[in-house]
CSV table of C-alpha atoms and ligand atoms in Angstrom, one decimal:
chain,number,residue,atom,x,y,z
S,644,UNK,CA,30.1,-4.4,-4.6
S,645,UNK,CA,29.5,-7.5,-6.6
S,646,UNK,CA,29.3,-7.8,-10.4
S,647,UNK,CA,25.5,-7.7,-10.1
S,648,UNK,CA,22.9,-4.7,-9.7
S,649,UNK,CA,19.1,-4.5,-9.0
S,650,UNK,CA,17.1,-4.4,-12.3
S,651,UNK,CA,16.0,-1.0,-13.7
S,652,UNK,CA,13.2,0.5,-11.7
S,653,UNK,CA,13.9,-1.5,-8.6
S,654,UNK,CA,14.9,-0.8,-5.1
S,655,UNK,CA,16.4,-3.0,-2.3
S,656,UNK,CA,15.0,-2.4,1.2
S,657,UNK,CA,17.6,-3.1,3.8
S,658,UNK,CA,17.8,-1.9,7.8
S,659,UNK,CA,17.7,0.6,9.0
S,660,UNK,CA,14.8,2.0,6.4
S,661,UNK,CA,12.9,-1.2,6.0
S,662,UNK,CA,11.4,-0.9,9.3
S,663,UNK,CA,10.1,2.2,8.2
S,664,UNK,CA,8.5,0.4,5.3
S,665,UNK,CA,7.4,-2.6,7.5
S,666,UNK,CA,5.5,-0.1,9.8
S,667,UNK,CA,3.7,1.9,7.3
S,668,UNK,CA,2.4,-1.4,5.7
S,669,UNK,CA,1.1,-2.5,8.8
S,670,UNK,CA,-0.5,1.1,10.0
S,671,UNK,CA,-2.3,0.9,6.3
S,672,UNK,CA,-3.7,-2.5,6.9
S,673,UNK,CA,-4.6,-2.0,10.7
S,674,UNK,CA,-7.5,-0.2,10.5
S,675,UNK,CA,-9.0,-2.8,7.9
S,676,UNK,CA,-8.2,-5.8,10.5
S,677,UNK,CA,-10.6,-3.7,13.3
S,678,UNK,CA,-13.3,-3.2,10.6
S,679,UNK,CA,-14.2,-7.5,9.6
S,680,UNK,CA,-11.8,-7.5,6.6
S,681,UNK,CA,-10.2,-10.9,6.2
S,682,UNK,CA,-6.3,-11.6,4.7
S,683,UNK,CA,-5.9,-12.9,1.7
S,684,UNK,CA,-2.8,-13.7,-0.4
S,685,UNK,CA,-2.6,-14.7,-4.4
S,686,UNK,CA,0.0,-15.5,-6.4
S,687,UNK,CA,2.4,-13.1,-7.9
S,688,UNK,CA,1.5,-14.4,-11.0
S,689,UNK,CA,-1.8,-14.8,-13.1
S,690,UNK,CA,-3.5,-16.2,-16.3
S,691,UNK,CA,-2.9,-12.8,-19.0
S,692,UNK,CA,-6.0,-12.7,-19.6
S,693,UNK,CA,-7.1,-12.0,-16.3
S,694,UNK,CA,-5.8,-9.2,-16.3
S,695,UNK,CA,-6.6,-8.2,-20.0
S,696,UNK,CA,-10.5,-8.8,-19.3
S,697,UNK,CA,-10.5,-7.4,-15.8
S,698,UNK,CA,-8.4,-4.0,-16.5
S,699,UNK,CA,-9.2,-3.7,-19.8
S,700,UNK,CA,-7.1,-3.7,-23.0
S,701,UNK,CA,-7.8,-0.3,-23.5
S,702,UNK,CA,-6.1,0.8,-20.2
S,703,UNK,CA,-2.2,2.0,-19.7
S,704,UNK,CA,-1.4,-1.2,-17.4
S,705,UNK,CA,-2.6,-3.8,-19.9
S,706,UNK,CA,-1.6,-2.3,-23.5
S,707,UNK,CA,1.9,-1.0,-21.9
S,708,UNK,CA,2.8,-1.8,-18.4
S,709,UNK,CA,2.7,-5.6,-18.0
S,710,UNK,CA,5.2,-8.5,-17.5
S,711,UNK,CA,4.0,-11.4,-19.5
S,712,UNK,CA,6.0,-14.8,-20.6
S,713,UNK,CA,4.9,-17.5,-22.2
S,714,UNK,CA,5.7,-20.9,-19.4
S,715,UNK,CA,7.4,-23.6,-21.1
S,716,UNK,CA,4.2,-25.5,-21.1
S,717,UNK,CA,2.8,-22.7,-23.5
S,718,UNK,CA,1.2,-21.1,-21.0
S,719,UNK,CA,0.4,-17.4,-21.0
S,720,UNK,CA,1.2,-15.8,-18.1
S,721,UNK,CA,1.4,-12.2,-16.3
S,722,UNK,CA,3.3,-10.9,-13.3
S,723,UNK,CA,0.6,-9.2,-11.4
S,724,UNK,CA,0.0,-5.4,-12.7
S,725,UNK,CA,-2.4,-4.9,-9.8
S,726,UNK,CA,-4.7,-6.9,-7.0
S,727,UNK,CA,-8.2,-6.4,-7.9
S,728,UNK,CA,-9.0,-8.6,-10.7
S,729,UNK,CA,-6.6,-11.4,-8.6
S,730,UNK,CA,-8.6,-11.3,-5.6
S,731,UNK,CA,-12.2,-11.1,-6.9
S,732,UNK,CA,-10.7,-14.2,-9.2
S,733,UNK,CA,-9.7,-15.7,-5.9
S,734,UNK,CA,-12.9,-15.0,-4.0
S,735,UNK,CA,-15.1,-16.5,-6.6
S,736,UNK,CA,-13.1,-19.6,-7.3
S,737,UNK,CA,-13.4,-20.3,-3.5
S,738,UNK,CA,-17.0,-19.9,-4.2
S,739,UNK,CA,-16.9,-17.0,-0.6
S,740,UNK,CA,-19.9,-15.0,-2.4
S,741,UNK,CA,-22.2,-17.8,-1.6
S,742,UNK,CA,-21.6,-16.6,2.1
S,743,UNK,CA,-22.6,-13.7,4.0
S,744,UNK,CA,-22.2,-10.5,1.8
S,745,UNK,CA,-20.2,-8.7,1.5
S,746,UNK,CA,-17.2,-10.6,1.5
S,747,UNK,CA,-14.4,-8.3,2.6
S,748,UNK,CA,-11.1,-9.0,2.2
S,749,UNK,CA,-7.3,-7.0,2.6
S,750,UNK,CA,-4.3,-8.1,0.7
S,751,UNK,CA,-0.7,-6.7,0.7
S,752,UNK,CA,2.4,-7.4,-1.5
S,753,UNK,CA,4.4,-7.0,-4.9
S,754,UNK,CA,3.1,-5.2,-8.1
S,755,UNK,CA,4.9,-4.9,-10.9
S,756,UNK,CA,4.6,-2.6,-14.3
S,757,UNK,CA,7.0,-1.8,-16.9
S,758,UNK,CA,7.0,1.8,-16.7
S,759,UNK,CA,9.3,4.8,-17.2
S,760,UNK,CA,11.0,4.8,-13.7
S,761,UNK,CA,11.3,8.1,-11.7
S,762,UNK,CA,11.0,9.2,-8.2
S,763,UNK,CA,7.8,7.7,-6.8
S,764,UNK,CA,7.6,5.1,-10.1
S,765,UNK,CA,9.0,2.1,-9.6
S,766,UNK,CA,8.3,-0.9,-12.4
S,767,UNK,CA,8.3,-3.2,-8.9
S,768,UNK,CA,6.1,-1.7,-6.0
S,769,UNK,CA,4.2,-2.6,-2.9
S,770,UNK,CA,0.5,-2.0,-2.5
S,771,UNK,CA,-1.9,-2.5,0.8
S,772,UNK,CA,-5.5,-3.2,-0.9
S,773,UNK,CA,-9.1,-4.2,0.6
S,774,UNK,CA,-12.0,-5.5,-1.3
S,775,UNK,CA,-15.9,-5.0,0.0
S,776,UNK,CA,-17.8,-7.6,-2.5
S,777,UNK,CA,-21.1,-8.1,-2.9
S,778,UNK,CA,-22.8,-5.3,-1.9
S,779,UNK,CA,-24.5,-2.0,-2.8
S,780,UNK,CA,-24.1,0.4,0.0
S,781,UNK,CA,-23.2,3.6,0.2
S,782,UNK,CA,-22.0,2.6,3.8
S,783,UNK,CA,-19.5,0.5,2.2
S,784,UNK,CA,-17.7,2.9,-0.4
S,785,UNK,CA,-17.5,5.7,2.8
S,786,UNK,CA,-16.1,3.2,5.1
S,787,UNK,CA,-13.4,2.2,2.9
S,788,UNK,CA,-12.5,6.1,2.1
S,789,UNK,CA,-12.9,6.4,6.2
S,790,UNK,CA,-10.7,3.8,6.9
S,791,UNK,CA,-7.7,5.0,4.2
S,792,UNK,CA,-7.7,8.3,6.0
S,793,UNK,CA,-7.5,7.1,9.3
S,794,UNK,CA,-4.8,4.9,8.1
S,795,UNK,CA,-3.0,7.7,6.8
S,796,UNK,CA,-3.8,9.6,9.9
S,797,UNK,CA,-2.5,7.3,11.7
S,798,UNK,CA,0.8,7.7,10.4
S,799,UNK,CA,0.9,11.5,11.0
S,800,UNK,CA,0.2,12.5,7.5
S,801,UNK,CA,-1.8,15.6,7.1
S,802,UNK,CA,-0.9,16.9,3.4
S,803,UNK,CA,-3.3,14.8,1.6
S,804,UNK,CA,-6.3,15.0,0.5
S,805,UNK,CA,-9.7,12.8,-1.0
S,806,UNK,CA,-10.4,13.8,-4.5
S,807,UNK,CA,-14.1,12.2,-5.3
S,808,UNK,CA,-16.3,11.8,-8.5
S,809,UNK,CA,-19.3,9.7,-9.4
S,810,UNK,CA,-18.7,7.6,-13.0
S,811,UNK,CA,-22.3,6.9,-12.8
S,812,UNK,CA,-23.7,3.1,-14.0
S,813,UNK,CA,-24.9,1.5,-16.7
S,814,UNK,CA,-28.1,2.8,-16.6
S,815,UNK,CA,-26.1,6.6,-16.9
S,816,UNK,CA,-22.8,5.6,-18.2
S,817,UNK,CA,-24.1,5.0,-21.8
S,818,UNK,CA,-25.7,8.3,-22.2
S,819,UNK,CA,-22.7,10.1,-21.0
S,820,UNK,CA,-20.2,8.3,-23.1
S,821,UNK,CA,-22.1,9.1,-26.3
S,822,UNK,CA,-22.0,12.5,-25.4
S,823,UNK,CA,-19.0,12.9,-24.2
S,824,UNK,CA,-17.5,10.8,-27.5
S,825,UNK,CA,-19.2,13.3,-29.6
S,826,UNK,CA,-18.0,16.7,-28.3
S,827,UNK,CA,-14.2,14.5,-28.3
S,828,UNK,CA,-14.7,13.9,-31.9
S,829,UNK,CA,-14.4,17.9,-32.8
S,830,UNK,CA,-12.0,18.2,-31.1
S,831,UNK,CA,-8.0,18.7,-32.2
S,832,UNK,CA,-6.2,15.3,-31.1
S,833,UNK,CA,-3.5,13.1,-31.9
S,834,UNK,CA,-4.0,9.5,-33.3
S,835,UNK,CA,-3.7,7.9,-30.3
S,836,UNK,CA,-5.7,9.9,-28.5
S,837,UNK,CA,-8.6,9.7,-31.4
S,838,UNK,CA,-8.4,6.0,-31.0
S,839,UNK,CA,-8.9,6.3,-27.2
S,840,UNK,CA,-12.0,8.4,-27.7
S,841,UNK,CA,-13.6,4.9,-29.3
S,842,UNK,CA,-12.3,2.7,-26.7
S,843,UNK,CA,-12.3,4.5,-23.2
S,844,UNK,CA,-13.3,8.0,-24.1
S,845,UNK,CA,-13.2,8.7,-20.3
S,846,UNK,CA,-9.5,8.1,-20.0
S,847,UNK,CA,-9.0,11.7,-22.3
S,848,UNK,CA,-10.4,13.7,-19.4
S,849,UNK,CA,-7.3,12.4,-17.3
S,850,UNK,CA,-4.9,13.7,-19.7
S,851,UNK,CA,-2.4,15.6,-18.6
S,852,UNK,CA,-1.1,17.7,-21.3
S,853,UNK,CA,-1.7,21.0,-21.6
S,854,UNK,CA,-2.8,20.9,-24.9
S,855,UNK,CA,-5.5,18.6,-24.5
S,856,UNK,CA,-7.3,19.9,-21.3
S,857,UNK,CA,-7.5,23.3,-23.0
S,858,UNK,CA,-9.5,21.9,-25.2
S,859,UNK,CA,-11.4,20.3,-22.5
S,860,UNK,CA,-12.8,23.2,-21.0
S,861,UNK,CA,-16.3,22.8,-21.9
S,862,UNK,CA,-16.3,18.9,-21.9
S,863,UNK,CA,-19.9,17.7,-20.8
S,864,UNK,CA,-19.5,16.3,-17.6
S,865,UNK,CA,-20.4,12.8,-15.6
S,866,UNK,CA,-22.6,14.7,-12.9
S,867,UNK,CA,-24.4,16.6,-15.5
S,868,UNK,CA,-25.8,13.2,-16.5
S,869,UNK,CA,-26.2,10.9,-13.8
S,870,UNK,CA,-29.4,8.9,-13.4
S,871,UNK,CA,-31.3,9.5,-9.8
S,872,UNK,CA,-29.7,6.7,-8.2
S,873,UNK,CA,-26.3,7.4,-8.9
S,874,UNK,CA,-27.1,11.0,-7.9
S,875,UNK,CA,-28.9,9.5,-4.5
S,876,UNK,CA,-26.5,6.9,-4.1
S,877,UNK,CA,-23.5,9.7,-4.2
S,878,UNK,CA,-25.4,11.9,-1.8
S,879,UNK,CA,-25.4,9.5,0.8
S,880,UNK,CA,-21.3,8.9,0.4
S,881,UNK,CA,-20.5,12.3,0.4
S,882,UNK,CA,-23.1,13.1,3.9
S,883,UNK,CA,-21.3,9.8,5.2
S,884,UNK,CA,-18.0,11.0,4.8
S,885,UNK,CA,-19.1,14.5,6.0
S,886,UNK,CA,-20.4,12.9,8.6
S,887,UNK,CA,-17.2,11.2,9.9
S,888,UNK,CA,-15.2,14.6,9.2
S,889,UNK,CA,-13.4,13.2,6.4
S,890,UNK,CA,-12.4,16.3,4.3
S,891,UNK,CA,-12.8,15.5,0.2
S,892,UNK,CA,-13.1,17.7,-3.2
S,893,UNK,CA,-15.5,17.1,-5.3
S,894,UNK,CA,-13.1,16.1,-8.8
S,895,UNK,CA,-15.4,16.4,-11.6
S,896,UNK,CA,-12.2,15.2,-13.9
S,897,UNK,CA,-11.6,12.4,-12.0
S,898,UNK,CA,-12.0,9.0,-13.8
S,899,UNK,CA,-8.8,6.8,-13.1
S,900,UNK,CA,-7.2,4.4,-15.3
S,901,UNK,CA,-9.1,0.8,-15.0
S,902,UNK,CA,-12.2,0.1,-17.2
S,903,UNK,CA,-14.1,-1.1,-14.5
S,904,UNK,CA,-14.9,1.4,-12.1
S,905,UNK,CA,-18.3,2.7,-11.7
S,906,UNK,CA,-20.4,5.0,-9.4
S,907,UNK,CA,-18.2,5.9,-6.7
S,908,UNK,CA,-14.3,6.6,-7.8
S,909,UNK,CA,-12.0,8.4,-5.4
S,910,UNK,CA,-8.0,9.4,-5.3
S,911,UNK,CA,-6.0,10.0,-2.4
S,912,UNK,CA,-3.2,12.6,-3.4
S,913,UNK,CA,-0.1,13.7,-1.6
S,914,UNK,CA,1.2,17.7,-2.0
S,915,UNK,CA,4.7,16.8,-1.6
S,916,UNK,CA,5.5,14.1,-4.1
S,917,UNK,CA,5.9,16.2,-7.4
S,918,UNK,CA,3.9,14.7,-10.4
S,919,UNK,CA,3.5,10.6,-9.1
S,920,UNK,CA,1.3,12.2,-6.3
S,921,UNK,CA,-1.4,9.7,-5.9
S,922,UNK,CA,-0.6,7.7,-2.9
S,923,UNK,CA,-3.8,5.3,-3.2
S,924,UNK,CA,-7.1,5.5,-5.2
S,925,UNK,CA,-9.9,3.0,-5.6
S,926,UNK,CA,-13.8,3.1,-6.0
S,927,UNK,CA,-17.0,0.6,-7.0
S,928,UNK,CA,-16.5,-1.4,-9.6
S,929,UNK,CA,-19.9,-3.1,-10.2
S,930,UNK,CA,-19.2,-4.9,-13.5
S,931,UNK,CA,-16.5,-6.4,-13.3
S,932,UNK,CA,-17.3,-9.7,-11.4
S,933,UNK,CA,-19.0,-10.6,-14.6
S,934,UNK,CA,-16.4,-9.7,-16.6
S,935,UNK,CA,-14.7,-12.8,-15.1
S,936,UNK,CA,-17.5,-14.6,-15.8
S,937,UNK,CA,-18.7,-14.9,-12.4
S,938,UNK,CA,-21.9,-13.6,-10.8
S,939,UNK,CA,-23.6,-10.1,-10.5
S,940,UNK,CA,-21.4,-8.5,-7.3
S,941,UNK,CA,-21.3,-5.1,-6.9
S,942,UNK,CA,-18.0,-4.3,-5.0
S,943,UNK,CA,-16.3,-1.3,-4.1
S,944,UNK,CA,-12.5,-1.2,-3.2
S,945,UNK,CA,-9.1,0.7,-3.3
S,946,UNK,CA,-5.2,-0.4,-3.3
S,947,UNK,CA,-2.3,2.2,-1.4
S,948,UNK,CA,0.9,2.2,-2.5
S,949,UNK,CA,3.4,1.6,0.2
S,950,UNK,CA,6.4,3.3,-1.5
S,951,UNK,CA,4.7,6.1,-2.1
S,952,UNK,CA,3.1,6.8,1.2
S,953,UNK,CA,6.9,6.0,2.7
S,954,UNK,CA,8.2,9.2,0.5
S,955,UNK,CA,5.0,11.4,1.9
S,956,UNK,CA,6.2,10.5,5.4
S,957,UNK,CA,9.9,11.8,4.3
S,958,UNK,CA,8.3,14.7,2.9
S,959,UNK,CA,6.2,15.8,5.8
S,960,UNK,CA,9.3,15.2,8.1
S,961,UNK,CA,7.9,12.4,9.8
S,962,UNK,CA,10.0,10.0,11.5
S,963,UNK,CA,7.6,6.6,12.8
S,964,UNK,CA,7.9,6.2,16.2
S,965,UNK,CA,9.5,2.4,16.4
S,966,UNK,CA,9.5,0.1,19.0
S,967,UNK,CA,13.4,-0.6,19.9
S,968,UNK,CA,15.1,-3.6,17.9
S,969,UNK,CA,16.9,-4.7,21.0
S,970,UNK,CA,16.4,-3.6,24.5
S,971,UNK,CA,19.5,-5.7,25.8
S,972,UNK,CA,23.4,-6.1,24.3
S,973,UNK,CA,25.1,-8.9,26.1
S,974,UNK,CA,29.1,-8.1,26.4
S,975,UNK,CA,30.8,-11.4,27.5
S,976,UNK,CA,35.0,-10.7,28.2
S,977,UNK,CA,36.6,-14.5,28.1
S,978,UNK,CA,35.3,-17.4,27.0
S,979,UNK,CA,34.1,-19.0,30.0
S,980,UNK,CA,31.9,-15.6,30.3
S,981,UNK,CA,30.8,-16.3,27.2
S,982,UNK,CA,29.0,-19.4,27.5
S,983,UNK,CA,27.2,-18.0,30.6
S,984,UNK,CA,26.1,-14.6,28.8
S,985,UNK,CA,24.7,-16.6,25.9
S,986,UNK,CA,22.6,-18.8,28.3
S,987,UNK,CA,21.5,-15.5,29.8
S,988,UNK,CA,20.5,-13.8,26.0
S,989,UNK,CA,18.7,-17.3,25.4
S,990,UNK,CA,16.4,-17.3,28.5
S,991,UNK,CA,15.7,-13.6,27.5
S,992,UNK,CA,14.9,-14.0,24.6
S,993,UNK,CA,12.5,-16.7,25.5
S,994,UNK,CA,10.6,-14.6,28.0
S,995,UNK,CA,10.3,-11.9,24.8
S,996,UNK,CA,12.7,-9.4,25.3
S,997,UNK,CA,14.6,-8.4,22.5
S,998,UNK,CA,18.3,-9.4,23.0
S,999,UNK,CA,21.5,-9.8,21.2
S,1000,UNK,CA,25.2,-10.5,22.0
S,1001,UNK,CA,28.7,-9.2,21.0
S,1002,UNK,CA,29.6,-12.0,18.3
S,1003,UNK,CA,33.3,-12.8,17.0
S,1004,UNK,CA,35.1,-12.1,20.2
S,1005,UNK,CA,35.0,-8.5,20.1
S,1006,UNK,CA,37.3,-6.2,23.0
S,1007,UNK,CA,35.2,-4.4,25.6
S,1008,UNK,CA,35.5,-1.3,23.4
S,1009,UNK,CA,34.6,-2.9,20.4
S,1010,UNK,CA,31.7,-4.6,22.0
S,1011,UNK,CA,29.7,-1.4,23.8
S,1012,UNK,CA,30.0,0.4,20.7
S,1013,UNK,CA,28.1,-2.3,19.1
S,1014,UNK,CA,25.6,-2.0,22.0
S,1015,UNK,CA,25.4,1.3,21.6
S,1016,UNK,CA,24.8,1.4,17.9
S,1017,UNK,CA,22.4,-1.6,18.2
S,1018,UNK,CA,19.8,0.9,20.2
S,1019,UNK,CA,19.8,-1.3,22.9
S,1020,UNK,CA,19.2,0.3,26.7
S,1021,UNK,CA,20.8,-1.4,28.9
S,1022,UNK,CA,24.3,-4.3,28.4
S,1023,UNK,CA,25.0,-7.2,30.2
S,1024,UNK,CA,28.5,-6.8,30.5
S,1025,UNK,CA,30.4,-10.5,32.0
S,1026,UNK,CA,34.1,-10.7,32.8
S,1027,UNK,CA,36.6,-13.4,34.5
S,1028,UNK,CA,36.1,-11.0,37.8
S,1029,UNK,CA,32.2,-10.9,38.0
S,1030,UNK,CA,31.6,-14.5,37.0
S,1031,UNK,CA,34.1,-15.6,39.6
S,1032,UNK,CA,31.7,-13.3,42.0
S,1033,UNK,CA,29.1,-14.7,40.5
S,1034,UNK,CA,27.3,-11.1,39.2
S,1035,UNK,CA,27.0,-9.8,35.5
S,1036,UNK,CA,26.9,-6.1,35.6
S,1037,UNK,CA,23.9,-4.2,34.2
S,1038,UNK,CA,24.7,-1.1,32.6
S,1039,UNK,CA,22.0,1.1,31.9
S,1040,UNK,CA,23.3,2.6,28.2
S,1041,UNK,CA,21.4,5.8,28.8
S,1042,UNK,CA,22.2,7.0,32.3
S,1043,UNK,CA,25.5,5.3,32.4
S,1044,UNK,CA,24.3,3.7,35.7
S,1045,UNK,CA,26.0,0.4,36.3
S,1046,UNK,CA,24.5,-2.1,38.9
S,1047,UNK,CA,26.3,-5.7,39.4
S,1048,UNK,CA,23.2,-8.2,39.8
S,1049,UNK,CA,23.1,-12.1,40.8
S,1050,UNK,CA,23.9,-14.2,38.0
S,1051,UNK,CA,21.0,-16.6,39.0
S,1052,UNK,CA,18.4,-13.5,39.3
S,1053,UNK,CA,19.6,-11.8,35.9
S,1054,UNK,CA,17.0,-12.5,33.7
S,1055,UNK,CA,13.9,-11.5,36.2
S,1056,UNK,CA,15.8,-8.4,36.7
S,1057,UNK,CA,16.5,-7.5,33.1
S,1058,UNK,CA,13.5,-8.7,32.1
S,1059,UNK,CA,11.4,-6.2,35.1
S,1060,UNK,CA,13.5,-3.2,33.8
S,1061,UNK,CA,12.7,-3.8,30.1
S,1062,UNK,CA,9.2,-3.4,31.2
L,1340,ATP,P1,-0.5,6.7,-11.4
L,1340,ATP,O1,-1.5,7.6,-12.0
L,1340,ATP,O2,0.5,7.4,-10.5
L,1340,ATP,O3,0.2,5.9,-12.5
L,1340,ATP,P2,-2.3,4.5,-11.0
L,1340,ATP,O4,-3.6,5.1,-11.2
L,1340,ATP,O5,-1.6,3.7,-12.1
L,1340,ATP,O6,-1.2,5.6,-10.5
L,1340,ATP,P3,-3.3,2.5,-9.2
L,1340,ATP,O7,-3.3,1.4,-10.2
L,1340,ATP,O8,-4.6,3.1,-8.8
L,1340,ATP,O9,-2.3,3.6,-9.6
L,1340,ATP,O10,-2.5,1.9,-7.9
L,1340,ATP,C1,-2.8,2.4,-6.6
L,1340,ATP,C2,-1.6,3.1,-6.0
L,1340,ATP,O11,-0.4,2.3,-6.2
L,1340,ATP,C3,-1.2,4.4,-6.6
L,1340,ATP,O12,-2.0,5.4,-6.1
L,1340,ATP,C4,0.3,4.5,-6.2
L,1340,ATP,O13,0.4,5.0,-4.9
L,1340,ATP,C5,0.7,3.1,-6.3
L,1340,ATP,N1,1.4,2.9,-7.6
L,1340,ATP,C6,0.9,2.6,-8.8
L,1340,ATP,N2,1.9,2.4,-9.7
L,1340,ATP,C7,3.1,2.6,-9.1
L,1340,ATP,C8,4.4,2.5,-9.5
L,1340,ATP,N3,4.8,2.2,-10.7
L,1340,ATP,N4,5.4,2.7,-8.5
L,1340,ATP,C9,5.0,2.9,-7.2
L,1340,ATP,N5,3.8,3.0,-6.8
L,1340,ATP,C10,2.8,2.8,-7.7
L,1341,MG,MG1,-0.2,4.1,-13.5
C-alpha cells in the first residue's frame, strides 16, 4: 500500500485482467479495420466550447458531466466527455472532406465524465468509436450497426440486443417537436424537467422515472410524424440490417442524450449489466458538422464502451481465448549457466517467440514454479552438468516430458516446437 489511491470513479487495469481489456478493444475495432475505416487519434483534451456547441448545452454531459480548467494562459479547456465532436473537429481541420466521401475514420481511448460512480459508471472510461462522414446512405448507418454486432459477436456475446428509432430531420423534426412540446406542457412535471421541455423536449421521453413515463403514455410519437424520406430512408436500414440477419427492436422511446443526432439513432443494450446497460449507442448526426462551423456533411457514427462490454463478457461467463504470454521459461542453475540461457532467451526472442527467464538467482524450485505460473509450455532448464555436456534440457511443462537438446541447436528446436 502506499499513501496514495486512484481518484473516485477510477479503476487501475493491471495483469492478469488487462489483457482481457486489451483484447476486447481490439475485437471491437477489428471489424472496422476490414471495412476502409482509417485510425485516428485526438487529444485528450479540447477547446470547451467544442464540446458545448457539438453536444449541446442542454445535454447531461455538457451542463453536468464535464472536466473543464481554465490553462494558465486563460485558456478554457475540457477533458474529453466523448469522441464525436473531437474527431469531426479533427477531420475538418485537416481539410479530409475535400477527399473521397465518406471519410471514415475509428478512434479508441480515454473519456472522462464527472458522474455518480457505480458498477458499469466510471467518471474515466474507455470507448472504441468510428465515424462515416459525408454521406447519406442508408448503406452507411446499417453497416456500422452490422459491424458493432459482429464485433460483439465476435467476442461470444449473445445477450444483447439493437434497439432502433428514426429522430427524423429537419424537414420533420420541427413539426414533431412542436407537438410533442405541447402535449409536455399539460403535463405534471418538475422544474427541471419543464425547462427541458423548451430546450430538448426529446430528452423527457428518455426519462426514467416512473412518474414521468406514466404520464407519457399517450406521447405523440417520432414515426407518427416523419416526412417520406425519413420514412424511405429508415426502410431501407431496417431491410439492410434484416438482410444481414442482424436482429433489432424497433424503440419508438429511443432518442439518446446528444443534441445532434438525427434520422437513424440506435442503442446496443446488454441484459446482464443492471441499470448502466447500454454497452454502445450511436446514429446520424447530420447537423452537426455545421454546428462547428464547417460544411454541410451528413455522417452517421457510434462509440462502445470498453468497460462495459468487459463486464457483459463476465456476465455471460465468457473467458477470451488468449494467445499464451510466454511460450518458453528459461531456468539457468550457476552463473556460468546463466549467461548461456540468457543468450539463448535473446536469440528467441528475436526469432518471435515469447520468452522469459528466472531473474534474481532463484533455486530450481523457486524457478519452475515461476515457469509454471508464467503459462509458459515448455523450460529451458541449464545446470553446471548439462553445460559441461554441452545440452540444456527441454522440459515440456505439460507432459512432464524432458528431452536434453544441443546447446548450439536450441533455439531451432524450441523455436519448431513453439510452432
Ligand atoms: P448512459 O445512458 O449509460 O449514461 P450514454 O448515453 O451517456 O450512456 P454514450 O455517450 O452514448 O453513453 O457513450 C457510448 C458508450 O460509452 C455507452 O453505451 C457506454 O457503454 C459507455 N459509457 C458512457 N458513459 C460511461 C461511463 N461513465 N462509464 C463507463 N462507460 C460509459
Ligand atoms: Mg451518460
Amino acid at each position: 500500500m502506499s499513501t496514495f489511491s486512484a481518484p473516485k470513479g477510477t479503476y487501475d487495469l493491471l495483469p492478469p485482467d488487462s489483457a482481457q481489456f486489451l483484447a476486447v478493444r481490439e475485437a471491437l475495432s477489428a471489424p472496422l479495420q476490414r471495412a476502409g475505416y482509417g485510425y485516428a487519434e485526438t487529444p485528450g483534451f479540447e477547446h470547451t466550447k467544442l464540446f458545448s456547441r457539438g453536444v449541446g448545452e442542454s445535454t447531461d454531459i455538457v451542463s453536468k458531466e464535464m472536466y473543464t480548467l481554465t490553462t494558465k494562459g486563460g485558456t478554457e479547456l475540457a477533458l474529453r466527455p466523448e469522441g464525436t465532436a473531437s474527431v469531426l473537429r479533427a477531420a475538418l481541420e485537416a481539410n479530409l472532406h475535400r477527399g473521397g466521401l465518406p471519410v471514415k475514420l475509428w478512434y479508441s481511448g480515454s473519456y472522462y465524465r464527472y458522474e455518480r460512480p457505480q458498477a458499469g459508471r466510471y467518471r474515466h472510461f474507455s470507448q472504441v468509436g468510428a465515424e462515416a462522414l459525408g454521406a447519406e446512405d442508408p448503406a452507411l448507418d446499417a453497416e456500422l450497426i452490422i459491424l458493432a454486432h459482429d464485433a460483439y459477436r465476435s467476442l461470444g456475446l449473445r445477450n444483447f440486443r439493437i434497439l432502433l428509432n428514426s429522430l427524423g430531420d429537419k424537414e420533420c423534426r420541427p413539426v414533431y417537436r412542436a407537438a410533442l412540446q405541447d402535449y409536455l406542457r399539460r403535463l405534471d412535471l418538475d422544474d427541471e424537467t419543464r425547462r427541458r421541455i423548451e430546450i430538448n423536449p426529446l430528452r423527457v421521453l428518455d426519462d426514467k422515472r416512473e412518474g414521468v413515463q406514466r404520464q407519457l403514455a399517450d406521447a405523440p410519437m417520432m414515426r407518427d410524424h416523419l416526412c417520406e424520406g425519413c420514412k424511405a430512408y429508415h426502410e431501407q436500414v431496417r431491410e439492410l440490417l434484416r438482410d444481414a440477419e442482424v436482429a433489432f427492436e424497433d424503440d419508438l422511446r429511443l432518442v439518446r442524450g446528444l443534441d445532434y443526432y438525427t434520422r437513424t439513432t440506435f442503442e446496443f443494450v446488454h441484459d446482464g449489466l443492471g441499470s448502466q446497460s447500454a454497452v454502445g449507442g450511436g446514429g446520424r448526426y447530420d447537423g452537426l458538422s455545421q454546428m462547428l462551423g464547417g460544411p454541410e456533411l451528413p455522417s452517421v457514427g457510434w462509440a462502445l464502451g470498453v468497460d462495459r462490454t468487459v463486464l457483459a463478457l463476465r456476465a455471460e461467463g465468457i473467458a477470451l481465448d488468449l494467445p499464451r504470454t510466454t511460450e518458453v521459461y528459461a531456468v539457468p542453475l550457476g552463473d556460468q549457466a546463466r549467461q548461456v540461457l540468457f543468450r539463448a532467451v535473446t536469440a528467441l526472442r528475436r526469432e518471435g517467440v515469447a520468452a522469459d527467464f528466472a531473474y534474481g538467482g532463484k533455486g530450481l524450485k523457486n524457478a519452475m514454479k515461476s515457469a509454471n505460473r508464467s503459462g509458459a509450455r515448455f523450460a529451458m532448464v541449464l545446470g553446471e552438468r548439462d553445460l559441461a555436456e554441452g545440452i540444456i534440457q527441454v522440459k515440456n511443462l505439460e507432459s512432464g516430458e524432458q528431452l536434453p537438446v544441443p546447446l548450439d541447436r536450441v533455439v531451432a528446436e524450441v523455436r519448431a516446437k513453439v510452432g
